[in-house]
Amino acid sequence: MSKVILPMESKKSINVWFVCGLSLCNFDCAYCASGVPNLQGKRTNDREWETEDGAFIFDKVLSWLSKQSYSIGLRLQTIGEPLVSRKFLEGVAYISHSENIRFVELVSNGSLIRKRLPFLKNKCGVDLTKLSMWLTHHHTEITPKEFVDQALYAKDQGVKVIVNSLLFPDNEDSVLKLNQLCKKYEIDINIDLGHNYNDAYPGTDYFAVSQDDRSLLLGELNSNLDVKRAAIVASLKPKGFLCSAGHDYVFISSKGDVFPCRSYYAGDPNNVLGSALDEHFRLNLRQSEYSPCRVRDICSCKEDYLHMQIARTNQTDTKSLGVGYFGAVSDSERSKMESVLLQANETKLIKVLETT
Ligand code: SF4
Ligand code: SF4
């Protein structure tokens, strides 16, 4: 019997966050979430892939994704910087032509766009209408002006571009400058709370500006504060909150293992749904939209916690897993969230969120 191919509109939409094993980066940020190479972090400065089979697994996962019967919004992330690798860009172009892929979002430091986007476009033949770039500015490595110049180049090529800025104790000026330049050139900008990874900001909390007057900037820049509240709750006590992970979202590790979310992967490998290396494994997602979170620890990644009901906002759908999703928050979830925020330590950050 011949295989029936459903049109894209009739397939259920899901989000997939795949962090593949490409580990090389041309930058060296102290607060890098992938760790510092000299301190046993996963990021590397001397080889392209974390493990010898990294590129092989990458290809297998992309092939598996192309066979799934969902309409997939894919954030295709790396441990390091995606644009350093030609092999990776060939994979991006391949998956962009799969009919079940709505968009392919790369998470990049933006520094190599002028050098590598022509290769991705002209040599690899990527479908530019599906390409999206989440460009995070790293203030210790590149000036706002150089960075925005690269972002503008991508935007002019027809790529969906969102500039991401991280608020740290030492980068108020660069966040303001970036915001000003993005407004001038009509580039979408998102401002998030910088995490104190690797104790890059000794003496600060998990969110490096928690006790800092600079957190006031979030209110001034009209950043999406509902999502910030969800970020704080997710960093403190997500267990029991309603979440759609496992229904309309999954995470895939660099080994090809598929989980309802990254925090379930980090919390317990037994939460695995299956392996994308197994060609017989098909995603069978939960029917009900929401289920109470069971994680034992925290939910630290934005790709994950944006699927909590308390993070739903009036954002419309876009080609990104970084800005949030449309939906309503129930009264009971809202009151649970307020209770967690009240129990939390008094910080300037929470006061900003209460009064804004
Ligand atoms: S650009 Fe990203 S991956 Fe590279 S060092 Fe900085 S934070 Fe880490
Ligand atoms: S709240 Fe976070 S850890 Fe819990 S199920 Fe949702 S995404 Fe996973």
XYZ file of C-alpha atoms and ligand atoms in Angstrom:
372
model
C 0.000 0.000 0.000
C 1.398 3.440 -0.871
C 2.234 5.845 1.965
C -0.346 8.632 2.507
C 1.347 12.032 2.860
C -0.744 14.498 4.872
C -0.622 18.141 3.814
C 1.389 20.322 6.252
C -1.738 22.159 7.525
C -3.366 18.941 8.731
C -0.379 17.844 10.787
C -0.185 18.691 14.457
C 2.319 21.483 15.176
C 5.060 20.687 17.648
C 8.329 22.299 18.754
C 11.569 20.334 18.783
C 14.769 21.480 20.453
C 17.728 19.458 19.220
C 21.114 20.249 20.766
C 23.611 18.434 18.566
C 27.238 17.649 19.409
C 28.938 20.447 17.442
C 31.056 21.873 20.262
C 33.568 24.298 18.728
C 33.148 28.022 19.334
C 35.123 31.031 18.119
C 34.251 32.989 21.289
C 35.200 32.352 24.912
C 32.517 33.828 27.178
C 33.136 33.314 30.900
C 29.396 32.761 31.573
C 29.016 30.188 28.759
C 26.173 27.747 29.497
C 28.171 25.025 27.719
C 31.004 25.481 30.219
C 34.601 26.571 29.853
C 36.880 24.129 27.964
C 39.665 24.319 30.565
C 37.220 23.461 33.354
C 35.825 20.280 31.766
C 32.994 22.126 30.030
C 31.453 20.512 26.942
C 32.424 23.411 24.682
C 35.701 22.840 22.809
C 38.390 25.054 21.291
C 40.416 22.339 19.523
C 37.929 20.094 17.708
C 34.649 20.521 15.854
C 32.486 17.842 17.489
C 32.278 16.830 21.133
C 32.608 13.131 20.271
C 33.862 11.210 17.254
C 30.366 10.076 16.326
C 28.844 13.578 16.756
C 28.495 14.323 13.024
C 27.108 10.827 12.339
C 24.441 11.202 15.059
C 23.611 14.683 13.752
C 22.797 13.259 10.294
C 20.786 10.369 11.740
C 18.649 12.666 13.904
C 17.906 15.006 10.985
C 16.895 12.036 8.857
C 14.623 10.763 11.666
C 13.031 14.209 12.096
C 12.233 14.375 8.390
C 10.126 11.201 8.751
C 7.938 12.313 11.672
C 4.264 12.963 10.985
C 4.169 16.352 12.712
C 4.614 19.909 11.521
C 7.900 20.715 13.263
C 9.285 24.065 14.402
C 12.932 23.110 14.927
C 15.485 24.912 17.075
C 18.704 23.324 15.818
C 21.239 24.211 18.456
C 24.880 23.434 19.049
C 27.085 23.226 22.135
C 29.357 25.820 20.477
C 28.793 28.164 17.521
C 26.861 26.713 14.532
C 28.400 28.861 11.801
C 31.929 27.499 12.370
C 30.993 24.219 10.684
C 30.328 23.610 6.991
C 29.116 20.096 7.813
C 26.505 21.548 10.163
C 25.317 24.073 7.571
C 24.859 21.315 4.991
C 22.565 19.601 7.513
C 20.617 22.838 8.026
C 20.032 23.122 4.272
C 18.983 19.461 4.044
C 16.390 19.660 6.812
C 15.055 23.029 5.591
C 13.768 21.210 2.485
C 11.876 18.572 4.438
C 8.155 19.169 3.905
C 7.270 18.577 7.599
C 9.614 21.336 8.825
C 7.941 24.718 9.464
C 11.181 26.506 10.300
C 14.776 25.852 11.292
C 16.103 28.190 13.971
C 19.842 28.511 14.575
C 21.216 29.886 17.844
C 24.327 31.864 17.004
C 26.705 34.493 18.379
C 26.275 36.321 15.064
C 29.963 37.003 14.429
C 30.340 34.806 11.324
C 27.163 35.655 9.418
C 28.780 37.701 6.643
C 31.342 34.937 6.148
C 29.077 31.856 6.287
C 25.549 32.858 5.270
C 26.599 33.111 1.577
C 27.886 29.500 1.832
C 24.615 28.321 3.425
C 22.573 30.138 0.803
C 24.554 29.674 -2.409
C 26.531 26.452 -1.911
C 24.153 24.501 0.336
C 20.934 25.926 -1.108
C 19.077 26.411 2.185
C 15.378 27.295 1.979
C 15.719 30.882 3.224
C 11.974 31.201 3.803
C 12.305 28.647 6.629
C 15.544 29.935 8.137
C 15.477 31.790 11.424
C 18.377 33.082 13.537
C 18.367 33.711 17.270
C 21.417 35.927 17.671
C 22.712 36.425 21.195
C 24.986 39.381 21.816
C 28.031 38.548 23.953
C 29.270 41.863 25.313
C 32.786 40.693 26.220
C 33.462 39.425 22.676
C 31.880 41.799 20.113
C 30.639 45.410 20.070
C 26.910 46.126 19.631
C 27.671 47.934 16.369
C 29.635 45.039 14.789
C 27.008 42.590 15.999
C 24.022 44.525 14.632
C 25.833 44.930 11.315
C 25.924 41.114 11.019
C 22.287 40.751 12.117
C 21.221 43.329 9.541
C 23.033 41.416 6.807
C 21.020 38.263 7.652
C 17.769 40.220 7.804
C 18.458 41.757 4.394
C 18.894 38.230 2.968
C 15.352 37.376 4.082
C 16.259 35.453 7.247
C 13.952 35.841 10.254
C 16.225 37.480 12.850
C 15.724 37.958 16.586
C 18.508 39.661 18.535
C 18.845 38.379 22.074
C 20.462 40.412 24.806
C 21.429 39.051 28.220
C 21.340 41.381 31.204
C 24.426 41.031 33.448
C 25.851 43.284 36.198
C 28.453 44.733 33.814
C 26.659 45.317 30.514
C 23.985 47.952 31.048
C 25.545 50.280 28.439
C 25.795 47.577 25.809
C 22.184 46.421 26.381
C 20.983 50.007 25.963
C 23.088 50.492 22.834
C 21.861 47.234 21.347
C 18.261 48.175 22.070
C 18.778 51.537 20.397
C 20.381 50.017 17.275
C 17.708 47.332 16.938
C 14.961 49.942 17.145
C 16.759 52.043 14.525
C 17.086 49.142 12.061
C 13.739 47.532 12.954
C 15.245 44.279 14.182
C 13.252 42.276 16.759
C 14.979 42.241 20.134
C 14.477 40.064 23.192
C 16.067 40.816 26.553
C 16.650 37.964 28.984
C 18.169 37.605 32.423
C 21.814 36.521 32.270
C 22.602 33.386 34.310
C 25.626 33.260 36.584
C 27.066 30.110 34.973
C 30.621 29.049 35.938
C 30.416 31.615 38.792
C 31.382 34.211 36.186
C 29.925 36.898 38.476
C 31.111 35.843 41.960
C 28.792 36.791 44.797
C 25.688 37.116 42.620
C 22.641 34.830 42.485
C 21.542 32.397 39.767
C 20.186 35.391 37.854
C 23.228 37.650 38.009
C 21.197 40.889 38.385
C 18.782 39.614 41.067
C 20.109 41.958 43.743
C 21.060 44.708 41.383
C 19.442 48.016 40.482
C 20.104 47.118 36.870
C 17.166 44.722 36.992
C 15.068 47.913 36.742
C 16.158 48.026 33.106
C 13.808 45.137 32.369
C 10.824 47.305 33.202
C 12.228 50.329 31.378
C 12.881 48.355 28.198
C 9.395 46.882 28.303
C 10.744 43.365 28.215
C 8.163 40.552 28.395
C 7.740 40.411 32.157
C 5.247 37.521 32.243
C 7.957 35.304 30.818
C 10.453 36.633 33.409
C 8.057 35.659 36.207
C 7.790 32.163 34.740
C 11.619 32.035 34.530
C 11.909 32.751 38.253
C 9.297 30.162 39.222
C 10.966 27.594 36.924
C 14.295 28.311 38.611
C 12.787 27.792 42.072
C 9.958 25.272 42.137
C 8.455 24.112 38.806
C 7.162 20.780 40.168
C 3.350 20.596 39.989
C 2.933 23.483 37.543
C 1.025 22.675 34.362
C 3.238 22.274 31.302
C 2.718 21.179 27.703
C 6.149 19.524 27.293
C 5.598 15.994 25.990
C 2.427 17.102 24.207
C 3.607 19.749 21.744
C 7.333 19.861 22.519
C 10.290 17.493 22.858
C 14.027 17.814 23.466
C 16.673 15.729 21.641
C 20.117 15.284 23.181
C 23.438 15.168 21.319
C 23.255 11.355 21.603
C 19.917 11.297 19.780
C 17.799 10.504 22.845
C 14.337 12.069 22.862
C 12.822 13.486 26.080
C 9.673 15.490 26.933
C 11.991 18.411 27.831
C 15.653 19.069 28.602
C 15.118 19.231 32.355
C 13.641 15.713 32.332
C 16.777 14.600 30.475
C 19.029 16.278 33.037
C 16.916 15.033 35.952
C 16.644 11.371 35.082
C 17.736 9.473 31.933
C 14.846 7.057 32.559
C 12.500 9.765 31.287
C 13.638 8.974 27.736
C 10.853 8.477 25.175
C 13.098 6.685 22.677
C 16.077 7.157 20.409
C 16.099 9.051 17.122
C 18.816 6.587 16.038
C 16.209 3.844 16.090
C 14.503 4.056 12.705
C 11.428 2.266 14.033
C 10.871 4.766 16.857
C 7.995 7.166 16.151
C 6.975 10.039 18.387
C 3.781 9.263 20.264
C 2.984 12.389 22.207
C 0.648 12.888 25.169
C -2.952 13.613 24.138
C -3.800 16.108 26.896
C -2.306 19.564 26.440
C -1.097 20.036 29.996
C 0.261 17.769 32.673
C 1.791 18.669 36.078
C 5.578 18.968 35.958
C 7.342 16.075 37.736
C 10.874 17.400 37.712
C 12.797 16.993 40.961
C 15.117 19.905 40.454
C 14.793 23.149 38.515
C 13.754 23.962 34.959
C 16.525 26.233 33.770
C 16.232 26.487 29.976
C 13.924 28.936 28.281
C 13.067 26.485 25.499
C 11.625 24.294 28.267
C 9.855 26.655 30.638
C 8.133 28.600 27.848
C 5.877 25.529 27.670
C 4.604 26.086 31.219
C 1.067 27.435 31.251
C 2.186 30.387 33.418
C 4.488 31.498 30.567
C 1.649 31.780 28.029
C 1.170 35.304 26.755
C -0.398 37.170 23.865
C 2.676 36.465 21.695
C 1.700 35.271 18.264
C 3.443 32.330 16.671
C 6.844 33.095 15.192
C 9.780 31.138 13.838
C 11.399 30.800 17.222
C 11.468 28.703 20.379
C 12.698 31.707 22.369
C 9.886 34.215 22.663
C 6.850 32.386 24.030
C 3.506 31.089 22.925
C -0.037 32.306 22.726
C -2.435 31.158 25.405
C -4.286 31.870 28.626
C -3.169 31.256 32.196
C -5.770 29.741 34.534
C -6.546 31.471 37.835
C -5.259 28.500 39.810
C -1.875 28.463 38.027
C -1.567 32.219 38.418
C -2.225 32.026 42.132
C 0.322 29.161 42.517
C 2.858 31.331 40.694
C 2.174 34.322 42.953
C 2.563 32.139 45.997
C 6.001 30.875 44.856
C 7.139 34.420 44.082
C 5.978 35.568 47.535
C 7.876 32.762 49.254
C 11.010 33.559 47.279
C 13.762 35.592 48.836
C 13.220 39.310 48.600
C 15.197 40.483 45.640
C 15.190 43.699 43.675
C 14.344 41.673 40.598
C 11.118 40.307 42.114
C 10.181 43.793 43.299
C 10.577 45.069 39.736
C 8.286 42.344 38.483
C 5.712 43.014 41.221
C 5.489 46.705 40.474
C 5.627 46.632 36.677
S 29.294 32.373 22.003
Fe 27.936 30.989 23.090
S 28.869 28.956 22.928
Fe 30.437 30.467 22.369
S 31.548 30.852 24.299
Fe 29.945 32.418 24.126
S 28.186 31.581 25.257
Fe 29.599 29.873 24.823
S 8.149 22.811 33.719
Fe 10.151 22.462 32.766
S 10.885 20.573 33.738
Fe 8.681 20.666 34.091
S 7.772 19.483 32.409
Fe 7.795 21.663 31.810
S 9.641 21.928 30.647
Fe 9.863 20.018 31.791
